[in-house]
mmCIF file of C-alpha atoms in Angstrom:
data_model
loop_
_atom_site.group_PDB
_atom_site.id
_atom_site.type_symbol
_atom_site.label_atom_id
_atom_site.label_comp_id
_atom_site.label_asym_id
_atom_site.label_seq_id
_atom_site.Cartn_x
_atom_site.Cartn_y
_atom_site.Cartn_z
ATOM 1 C CA MET A 1 -75.721 -21.265 -26.672
ATOM 2 C CA SER A 2 -78.872 -19.133 -26.783
ATOM 3 C CA ARG A 3 -81.377 -17.804 -29.204
ATOM 4 C CA ALA A 4 -80.071 -15.755 -32.111
ATOM 5 C CA ASP A 5 -80.900 -12.109 -31.923
ATOM 6 C CA GLU A 6 -83.987 -11.325 -33.940
ATOM 7 C CA PRO A 7 -83.640 -8.457 -36.461
ATOM 8 C CA LYS A 8 -85.001 -5.167 -35.288
ATOM 9 C CA SER A 9 -86.994 -2.986 -37.642
ATOM 10 C CA ALA A 10 -85.788 0.573 -38.116
ATOM 11 C CA ASP A 11 -88.025 3.585 -37.581
ATOM 12 C CA THR A 12 -87.954 5.562 -40.846
ATOM 13 C CA GLY A 13 -90.442 8.159 -39.721
ATOM 14 C CA VAL A 14 -92.841 7.241 -42.569
ATOM 15 C CA PRO A 15 -96.420 6.519 -41.498
ATOM 16 C CA LYS A 16 -97.228 2.816 -41.624
ATOM 17 C CA MET A 17 -99.557 1.728 -44.416
ATOM 18 C CA SER A 18 -102.720 -0.233 -43.909
ATOM 19 C CA ASP A 19 -103.667 -3.232 -46.014
ATOM 20 C CA THR A 20 -105.584 -0.923 -48.380
ATOM 21 C CA GLY A 21 -102.557 1.295 -49.002
ATOM 22 C CA VAL A 22 -103.914 4.166 -46.890
ATOM 23 C CA PRO A 23 -101.653 5.507 -44.132
ATOM 24 C CA HIS A 24 -102.872 4.868 -40.607
ATOM 25 C CA ALA A 25 -104.217 7.891 -38.833
ATOM 26 C CA ALA A 26 -102.110 9.367 -36.065
ATOM 27 C CA ASP A 27 -102.955 8.366 -32.532
ATOM 28 C CA THR A 28 -105.291 11.121 -31.360
ATOM 29 C CA ARG A 29 -106.291 9.584 -28.050
ATOM 30 C CA PRO A 30 -106.197 11.882 -25.019
ATOM 31 C CA PRO A 31 -103.060 11.850 -22.889
ATOM 32 C CA GLY A 32 -103.093 9.153 -20.241
ATOM 33 C CA THR A 33 -105.018 6.694 -22.399
ATOM 34 C CA THR A 34 -103.108 3.413 -22.667
ATOM 35 C CA THR A 35 -103.025 1.040 -25.575
ATOM 36 C CA ASN A 36 -104.663 -2.342 -25.320
ATOM 37 C CA LYS A 37 -102.115 -4.841 -24.043
ATOM 38 C CA ARG A 38 -101.905 -8.418 -25.161
ATOM 39 C CA PRO A 39 -103.821 -10.528 -22.645
ATOM 40 C CA THR A 40 -101.658 -12.702 -20.448
ATOM 41 C CA SER A 41 -103.860 -15.800 -20.570
ATOM 42 C CA PRO A 42 -102.819 -19.186 -19.188
ATOM 43 C CA LEU A 43 -102.614 -20.462 -22.776
ATOM 44 C CA TRP A 44 -100.022 -17.778 -23.565
ATOM 45 C CA ALA A 45 -98.010 -18.815 -20.493
ATOM 46 C CA LEU A 46 -98.170 -22.416 -21.717
ATOM 47 C CA ALA A 47 -96.905 -21.294 -25.114
ATOM 48 C CA LEU A 48 -93.954 -19.574 -23.419
ATOM 49 C CA PHE A 49 -93.090 -22.782 -21.571
ATOM 50 C CA ARG A 50 -93.397 -24.804 -24.768
ATOM 51 C CA SER A 51 -91.119 -22.363 -26.568
ATOM 52 C CA GLU A 52 -88.490 -22.570 -23.818
ATOM 53 C CA LEU A 53 -88.601 -26.370 -23.716
ATOM 54 C CA THR A 54 -88.404 -26.677 -27.499
ATOM 55 C CA THR A 55 -85.475 -24.271 -27.665
ATOM 56 C CA THR A 56 -83.627 -26.198 -24.963
ATOM 57 C CA LEU A 57 -84.169 -29.596 -26.565
ATOM 58 C CA ARG A 58 -83.134 -28.406 -30.034
ATOM 59 C CA ARG A 59 -79.681 -27.274 -28.965
ATOM 60 C CA TRP A 60 -76.827 -29.492 -30.079
ATOM 61 C CA ARG A 61 -75.333 -29.345 -26.602
ATOM 62 C CA THR A 62 -78.530 -30.707 -25.073
ATOM 63 C CA LEU A 63 -78.777 -33.493 -27.646
ATOM 64 C CA ALA A 64 -75.149 -34.427 -27.031
ATOM 65 C CA LEU A 65 -75.690 -34.589 -23.263
ATOM 66 C CA LEU A 66 -78.802 -36.737 -23.664
ATOM 67 C CA GLY A 67 -76.857 -38.965 -26.045
ATOM 68 C CA VAL A 68 -74.163 -39.509 -23.420
ATOM 69 C CA LEU A 69 -76.812 -40.386 -20.835
ATOM 70 C CA ALA A 70 -78.378 -42.896 -23.229
ATOM 71 C CA LEU A 71 -74.973 -44.449 -23.912
ATOM 72 C CA ILE A 72 -74.159 -45.170 -20.261
ATOM 73 C CA PRO A 73 -76.733 -48.001 -19.797
ATOM 74 C CA ILE A 74 -75.555 -49.549 -23.072
ATOM 75 C CA LEU A 75 -71.950 -49.558 -21.872
ATOM 76 C CA ILE A 76 -72.957 -51.044 -18.521
ATOM 77 C CA GLY A 77 -75.037 -53.748 -20.189
ATOM 78 C CA VAL A 78 -72.297 -54.688 -22.641
ATOM 79 C CA ALA A 79 -69.693 -54.761 -19.853
ATOM 80 C CA VAL A 80 -71.842 -57.068 -17.724
ATOM 81 C CA LYS A 81 -72.590 -59.290 -20.726
ATOM 82 C CA ILE A 82 -68.903 -59.638 -21.602
ATOM 83 C CA GLU A 83 -67.822 -60.343 -18.025
ATOM 84 C CA THR A 84 -70.494 -63.010 -17.528
ATOM 85 C CA SER A 85 -70.242 -64.585 -20.979
ATOM 86 C CA ASP A 86 -68.039 -67.403 -19.621
ATOM 87 C CA GLY A 87 -70.666 -68.353 -17.062
ATOM 88 C CA GLY A 88 -69.025 -66.509 -14.184
ATOM 89 C CA GLY A 89 -70.717 -63.994 -11.938
ATOM 90 C CA PHE A 90 -70.421 -60.243 -12.020
ATOM 91 C CA GLY A 91 -68.261 -58.868 -9.225
ATOM 92 C CA GLY A 92 -68.673 -55.146 -9.784
ATOM 93 C CA GLY A 93 -71.756 -54.550 -7.716
ATOM 94 C CA ARG A 94 -71.721 -51.992 -4.960
ATOM 95 C CA GLY A 95 -72.614 -53.251 -1.578
ATOM 96 C CA GLY A 96 -73.400 -51.606 1.702
ATOM 97 C CA GLY A 97 -71.622 -48.843 3.531
ATOM 98 C CA GLY A 98 -74.021 -46.228 2.211
ATOM 99 C CA GLU A 99 -72.750 -46.641 -1.354
ATOM 100 C CA GLY A 100 -76.071 -47.799 -2.754
ATOM 101 C CA PRO A 101 -77.849 -51.062 -3.524
ATOM 102 C CA ALA A 102 -76.134 -53.975 -5.275
ATOM 103 C CA PHE A 103 -78.116 -53.962 -8.532
ATOM 104 C CA PHE A 104 -75.260 -54.968 -10.814
ATOM 105 C CA PRO A 105 -75.049 -58.668 -9.844
ATOM 106 C CA GLN A 106 -78.800 -59.003 -10.537
ATOM 107 C CA ILE A 107 -78.633 -57.743 -14.124
ATOM 108 C CA THR A 108 -77.823 -61.162 -15.578
ATOM 109 C CA ASN A 109 -80.874 -62.663 -13.846
ATOM 110 C CA ASN A 110 -83.304 -60.052 -15.103
ATOM 111 C CA GLY A 111 -82.703 -57.271 -17.622
ATOM 112 C CA ILE A 112 -84.954 -54.828 -15.787
ATOM 113 C CA PHE A 113 -82.255 -54.474 -13.136
ATOM 114 C CA LEU A 114 -80.184 -52.663 -15.752
ATOM 115 C CA VAL A 115 -82.665 -49.789 -15.354
ATOM 116 C CA PHE A 116 -82.017 -49.571 -11.619
ATOM 117 C CA ALA A 117 -78.267 -50.071 -12.006
ATOM 118 C CA SER A 118 -78.048 -47.348 -14.666
ATOM 119 C CA LEU A 119 -79.970 -44.863 -12.527
ATOM 120 C CA ALA A 120 -77.799 -45.721 -9.517
ATOM 121 C CA ALA A 121 -74.659 -45.215 -11.620
ATOM 122 C CA THR A 122 -75.694 -41.912 -13.223
ATOM 123 C CA LEU A 123 -77.464 -40.245 -10.296
ATOM 124 C CA PRO A 124 -74.398 -39.350 -8.185
ATOM 125 C CA VAL A 125 -72.492 -37.564 -10.981
ATOM 126 C CA PHE A 126 -73.709 -37.704 -14.578
ATOM 127 C CA LEU A 127 -77.365 -36.739 -14.175
ATOM 128 C CA PRO A 128 -76.762 -33.782 -11.805
ATOM 129 C CA MET A 129 -73.905 -32.524 -13.987
ATOM 130 C CA VAL A 130 -76.166 -32.538 -17.053
ATOM 131 C CA ILE A 131 -78.879 -30.745 -15.085
ATOM 132 C CA GLY A 132 -76.302 -28.237 -13.844
ATOM 133 C CA VAL A 133 -75.181 -27.432 -17.382
ATOM 134 C CA ILE A 134 -78.735 -26.850 -18.614
ATOM 135 C CA THR A 135 -80.018 -24.824 -15.655
ATOM 136 C CA GLY A 136 -76.805 -22.858 -15.200
ATOM 137 C CA ASP A 137 -77.156 -21.521 -18.722
ATOM 138 C CA ALA A 138 -80.899 -20.815 -18.483
ATOM 139 C CA ILE A 139 -80.708 -17.107 -17.574
ATOM 140 C CA ALA A 140 -76.990 -16.345 -17.813
ATOM 141 C CA GLY A 141 -76.777 -17.639 -21.377
ATOM 142 C CA GLU A 142 -79.590 -15.350 -22.503
ATOM 143 C CA ALA A 143 -78.039 -12.395 -20.683
ATOM 144 C CA GLY A 144 -74.608 -13.042 -22.147
ATOM 145 C CA SER A 145 -75.885 -13.247 -25.723
ATOM 146 C CA GLY A 146 -78.049 -10.141 -25.346
ATOM 147 C CA THR A 147 -81.368 -11.912 -25.968
ATOM 148 C CA LEU A 148 -82.652 -11.602 -22.405
ATOM 149 C CA ARG A 149 -83.922 -8.054 -22.849
ATOM 150 C CA TYR A 150 -85.971 -9.130 -25.874
ATOM 151 C CA LEU A 151 -87.515 -11.992 -23.903
ATOM 152 C CA LEU A 152 -88.729 -9.576 -21.233
ATOM 153 C CA VAL A 153 -91.016 -7.561 -23.488
ATOM 154 C CA ALA A 154 -94.694 -7.469 -22.526
ATOM 155 C CA PRO A 155 -96.598 -9.563 -21.777
ATOM 156 C CA ALA A 156 -93.880 -11.964 -20.647
ATOM 157 C CA GLY A 157 -92.524 -10.098 -17.657
ATOM 158 C CA ARG A 158 -89.733 -11.289 -15.419
ATOM 159 C CA THR A 159 -91.813 -13.489 -13.146
ATOM 160 C CA ARG A 160 -93.495 -15.330 -16.012
ATOM 161 C CA LEU A 161 -90.205 -15.809 -17.831
ATOM 162 C CA LEU A 162 -88.509 -17.133 -14.692
ATOM 163 C CA LEU A 163 -91.445 -19.477 -14.110
ATOM 164 C CA ALA A 164 -91.127 -20.739 -17.690
ATOM 165 C CA LYS A 165 -87.397 -21.329 -17.164
ATOM 166 C CA PHE A 166 -88.140 -23.142 -13.899
ATOM 167 C CA THR A 167 -90.799 -25.430 -15.358
ATOM 168 C CA THR A 168 -88.508 -26.152 -18.307
ATOM 169 C CA SER A 169 -85.760 -27.160 -15.880
ATOM 170 C CA MET A 170 -88.161 -29.448 -14.007
ATOM 171 C CA ALA A 171 -89.316 -31.016 -17.265
ATOM 172 C CA PHE A 172 -85.729 -31.582 -18.338
ATOM 173 C CA CYS A 173 -85.021 -33.406 -15.064
ATOM 174 C CA LEU A 174 -87.760 -35.861 -16.004
ATOM 175 C CA ILE A 175 -86.635 -36.130 -19.630
ATOM 176 C CA ALA A 176 -83.007 -36.826 -18.706
ATOM 177 C CA THR A 177 -84.055 -39.470 -16.188
ATOM 178 C CA LEU A 178 -86.393 -41.175 -18.656
ATOM 179 C CA VAL A 179 -83.622 -41.273 -21.267
ATOM 180 C CA VAL A 180 -81.448 -43.277 -18.870
ATOM 181 C CA ALA A 181 -84.324 -45.517 -17.776
ATOM 182 C CA LEU A 182 -85.586 -46.270 -21.297
ATOM 183 C CA SER A 183 -82.077 -46.925 -22.581
ATOM 184 C CA GLY A 184 -81.502 -49.305 -19.678
ATOM 185 C CA LEU A 185 -84.812 -51.094 -20.273
ATOM 186 C CA VAL A 186 -84.236 -51.577 -24.007
ATOM 187 C CA THR A 187 -80.621 -52.686 -23.525
ATOM 188 C CA GLY A 188 -81.591 -55.026 -20.697
ATOM 189 C CA ALA A 189 -84.340 -56.595 -22.810
ATOM 190 C CA LEU A 190 -81.920 -57.185 -25.691
ATOM 191 C CA LEU A 191 -79.039 -58.635 -23.675
ATOM 192 C CA PHE A 192 -80.645 -60.397 -20.708
ATOM 193 C CA PRO A 193 -83.783 -62.395 -19.869
ATOM 194 C CA LEU A 194 -86.930 -60.757 -18.552
ATOM 195 C CA GLY A 195 -89.510 -62.166 -16.176
ATOM 196 C CA ASP A 196 -90.717 -62.073 -12.603
ATOM 197 C CA VAL A 197 -88.538 -59.869 -10.408
ATOM 198 C CA THR A 198 -87.184 -60.662 -6.957
ATOM 199 C CA LEU A 199 -87.158 -57.458 -4.917
ATOM 200 C CA ILE A 200 -84.482 -56.442 -2.422
ATOM 201 C CA SER A 201 -86.611 -57.781 0.423
ATOM 202 C CA GLY A 202 -86.799 -61.226 -1.246
ATOM 203 C CA ILE A 203 -90.410 -60.978 -2.413
ATOM 204 C CA THR A 204 -91.079 -61.955 -6.038
ATOM 205 C CA VAL A 205 -93.408 -59.748 -8.086
ATOM 206 C CA SER A 206 -94.642 -59.937 -11.663
ATOM 207 C CA PHE A 207 -92.777 -58.215 -14.464
ATOM 208 C CA GLU A 208 -95.709 -55.818 -14.927
ATOM 209 C CA GLU A 209 -95.536 -54.708 -11.295
ATOM 210 C CA ALA A 210 -91.766 -54.377 -11.602
ATOM 211 C CA LEU A 211 -92.277 -52.064 -14.580
ATOM 212 C CA LEU A 212 -94.585 -49.885 -12.489
ATOM 213 C CA ARG A 213 -91.976 -49.764 -9.746
ATOM 214 C CA ALA A 214 -89.324 -48.877 -12.329
ATOM 215 C CA LEU A 215 -91.515 -45.983 -13.470
ATOM 216 C CA GLY A 216 -91.870 -44.902 -9.849
ATOM 217 C CA VAL A 217 -88.101 -45.097 -9.380
ATOM 218 C CA ALA A 218 -87.571 -42.907 -12.457
ATOM 219 C CA ALA A 219 -90.049 -40.364 -11.083
ATOM 220 C CA LEU A 220 -88.271 -40.342 -7.707
ATOM 221 C CA VAL A 221 -84.888 -39.847 -9.363
ATOM 222 C CA ALA A 222 -86.286 -36.941 -11.392
ATOM 223 C CA LEU A 223 -87.707 -35.363 -8.233
ATOM 224 C CA SER A 224 -84.346 -35.861 -6.526
ATOM 225 C CA LEU A 225 -82.798 -33.547 -9.127
ATOM 226 C CA VAL A 226 -85.162 -30.591 -8.684
ATOM 227 C CA GLY A 227 -83.107 -29.232 -5.783
ATOM 228 C CA ILE A 228 -79.872 -28.867 -7.747
ATOM 229 C CA ALA A 229 -81.883 -27.647 -10.747
ATOM 230 C CA THR A 230 -83.296 -24.777 -8.685
ATOM 231 C CA VAL A 231 -79.864 -23.979 -7.264
ATOM 232 C CA GLY A 232 -78.491 -23.853 -10.814
ATOM 233 C CA LEU A 233 -81.277 -21.509 -11.878
ATOM 234 C CA PHE A 234 -80.491 -19.207 -8.955
ATOM 235 C CA ILE A 235 -76.783 -19.178 -9.824
ATOM 236 C CA SER A 236 -77.744 -18.373 -13.405
ATOM 237 C CA THR A 237 -79.404 -15.149 -12.234
ATOM 238 C CA LEU A 238 -76.197 -13.960 -10.557
ATOM 239 C CA THR A 239 -74.027 -13.621 -13.650
ATOM 240 C CA ASN A 240 -74.145 -12.821 -17.351
ATOM 241 C CA SER A 241 -71.698 -15.602 -18.188
ATOM 242 C CA GLY A 242 -73.318 -18.913 -19.031
ATOM 243 C CA ILE A 243 -70.022 -20.779 -18.734
ATOM 244 C CA ALA A 244 -69.376 -19.358 -15.260
ATOM 245 C CA ALA A 245 -72.873 -20.320 -14.089
ATOM 246 C CA MET A 246 -72.559 -23.852 -15.486
ATOM 247 C CA ALA A 247 -69.106 -24.353 -13.953
ATOM 248 C CA THR A 248 -70.283 -23.077 -10.569
ATOM 249 C CA THR A 249 -73.326 -25.348 -10.535
ATOM 250 C CA VAL A 250 -71.357 -28.434 -11.556
ATOM 251 C CA GLY A 251 -68.649 -27.561 -9.029
ATOM 252 C CA LEU A 252 -71.297 -27.293 -6.324
ATOM 253 C CA VAL A 253 -72.556 -30.785 -7.195
ATOM 254 C CA ILE A 254 -69.059 -32.238 -6.848
ATOM 255 C CA THR A 255 -68.412 -30.353 -3.604
ATOM 256 C CA ALA A 256 -71.662 -31.555 -2.035
ATOM 257 C CA GLN A 257 -70.876 -35.134 -3.016
ATOM 258 C CA ILE A 258 -67.432 -34.906 -1.400
ATOM 259 C CA LEU A 259 -68.812 -33.363 1.787
ATOM 260 C CA ASP A 260 -71.413 -36.134 2.001
ATOM 261 C CA THR A 261 -68.649 -38.761 2.177
ATOM 262 C CA ILE A 262 -66.687 -37.186 5.050
ATOM 263 C CA PRO A 263 -67.726 -38.873 8.333
ATOM 264 C CA GLN A 264 -66.582 -35.925 10.439
ATOM 265 C CA LEU A 265 -69.255 -33.774 8.768
ATOM 266 C CA HIS A 266 -72.131 -36.135 9.557
ATOM 267 C CA ALA A 267 -74.042 -33.306 11.247
ATOM 268 C CA ILE A 268 -74.603 -31.504 7.940
ATOM 269 C CA HIS A 269 -75.163 -34.602 5.801
ATOM 270 C CA PRO A 270 -78.987 -34.601 6.162
ATOM 271 C CA TYR A 271 -79.073 -31.059 4.735
ATOM 272 C CA LEU A 272 -76.996 -31.766 1.619
ATOM 273 C CA PHE A 273 -79.185 -32.176 -1.454
ATOM 274 C CA PRO A 274 -77.536 -35.455 -2.618
ATOM 275 C CA HIS A 275 -77.688 -37.184 0.777
ATOM 276 C CA TYR A 276 -80.902 -39.173 0.160
ATOM 277 C CA TRP A 277 -80.569 -39.605 -3.602
ATOM 278 C CA LEU A 278 -80.051 -43.384 -3.527
ATOM 279 C CA SER A 279 -83.052 -43.885 -1.254
ATOM 280 C CA PHE A 280 -85.063 -44.735 -4.387
ATOM 281 C CA ALA A 281 -83.980 -48.349 -3.751
ATOM 282 C CA ASP A 282 -86.489 -48.465 -0.891
ATOM 283 C CA LEU A 283 -89.225 -48.511 -3.518
ATOM 284 C CA LEU A 284 -87.970 -51.979 -4.457
ATOM 285 C CA ARG A 285 -88.840 -53.402 -1.056
ATOM 286 C CA GLU A 286 -92.044 -55.037 0.106
ATOM 287 C CA PRO A 287 -93.359 -53.280 2.054
ATOM 288 C CA VAL A 288 -91.909 -50.014 0.791
ATOM 289 C CA TYR A 289 -89.707 -48.115 3.260
ATOM 290 C CA TRP A 290 -91.040 -44.570 3.107
ATOM 291 C CA ASP A 291 -88.862 -42.901 5.745
ATOM 292 C CA GLU A 292 -85.903 -41.772 3.617
ATOM 293 C CA LEU A 293 -88.084 -41.338 0.531
ATOM 294 C CA VAL A 294 -90.169 -38.734 2.350
ATOM 295 C CA LYS A 295 -87.043 -37.078 3.776
ATOM 296 C CA ASN A 296 -85.569 -36.826 0.281
ATOM 297 C CA LEU A 297 -88.694 -35.257 -1.204
ATOM 298 C CA GLY A 298 -88.970 -32.852 1.715
ATOM 299 C CA LEU A 299 -85.326 -31.810 1.375
ATOM 300 C CA GLN A 300 -85.681 -31.209 -2.365
ATOM 301 C CA GLY A 301 -88.840 -29.190 -1.724
ATOM 302 C CA LEU A 302 -86.940 -27.070 0.794
ATOM 303 C CA TYR A 303 -84.203 -26.334 -1.751
ATOM 304 C CA VAL A 304 -86.831 -25.413 -4.336
ATOM 305 C CA ALA A 305 -88.571 -23.044 -1.923
ATOM 306 C CA VAL A 306 -85.401 -21.323 -0.682
ATOM 307 C CA PHE A 307 -83.430 -21.012 -3.902
ATOM 308 C CA GLY A 308 -86.533 -20.499 -6.023
ATOM 309 C CA SER A 309 -87.446 -17.489 -3.893
ATOM 310 C CA ALA A 310 -83.857 -16.248 -4.051
ATOM 311 C CA ALA A 311 -83.838 -16.609 -7.845
ATOM 312 C CA TRP A 312 -87.097 -14.644 -8.116
ATOM 313 C CA ALA A 313 -85.820 -11.875 -5.801
ATOM 314 C CA ARG A 314 -82.581 -11.591 -7.744
ATOM 315 C CA PHE A 315 -84.072 -11.822 -11.232
ATOM 316 C CA THR A 316 -86.850 -9.293 -10.649
ATOM 317 C CA ALA A 317 -84.233 -6.759 -9.499
ATOM 318 C CA LYS A 318 -81.594 -7.666 -12.095
ATOM 319 C CA ASP A 319 -80.282 -4.870 -14.325
ATOM 320 C CA ILE A 320 -80.482 -6.456 -17.776
ATOM 321 C CA THR A 321 -78.924 -3.397 -19.450
ATOM 322 C CA ALA A 322 -75.613 -3.875 -17.611
#
């Protein structure tokens, strides 16, 4: 779903009238003299980004996807509450074996763990699929609806428009992550007790420090998604079909996740964008383990550099009249 085509004014051949009712004089400037172009100030570039972000967030599809993300922590919290209502423990936590930290059993002790459990549950599939849908449609959706050519009028230009689409995608990664985190925090506060938090390493910290760590975890999860977001933007420049771009991006997410679970392919695992996603749990240790956190950020930066450059090269040479 993209912007509706704006109506185009017809050229009737009649001289345009000024505010006083007098026709404008014909352009008598010497040949080769150019008209004054609208300045491409940083404020105008910011307005373009704001317009792209507002358009994305106002779409019903986007609101529906964010609603689903907000619902997941609620469902997890209610499920844990029901299972532990008889005084028993929760047995659905994920343990070792590279499957992620066991946050679920800790939810009943402290509601803030619902934030971490929700992010751990949505990061492998739901969050990247939502990002894939949004970024896959960024360019292809505009091209398919015919609005792309109108977006490329001066002073926007292809590079500035692509940069606006990219920054919008990065902002949406943060927004989607915060939706999950805030929903988990509110649900956890309503259903479970809050207080001092015992970290994975066994150290107890204050609730205020735990909130800061939760904010850091949300930021790390958002940064973990920038790689697939850039890949989706690149795929979006390859086709004029928004549905095809979205399906390809989501399919790539699923394929990478499957490849990352095959032991025989361990040699390529460190180069797959989802390989270090669950390393955000290392921020809940004291001291913090930075090794895999840095590797994750470096890998995402590499994907941004490679596929961002590829998207720029493709988009600047794209025939938008085809």
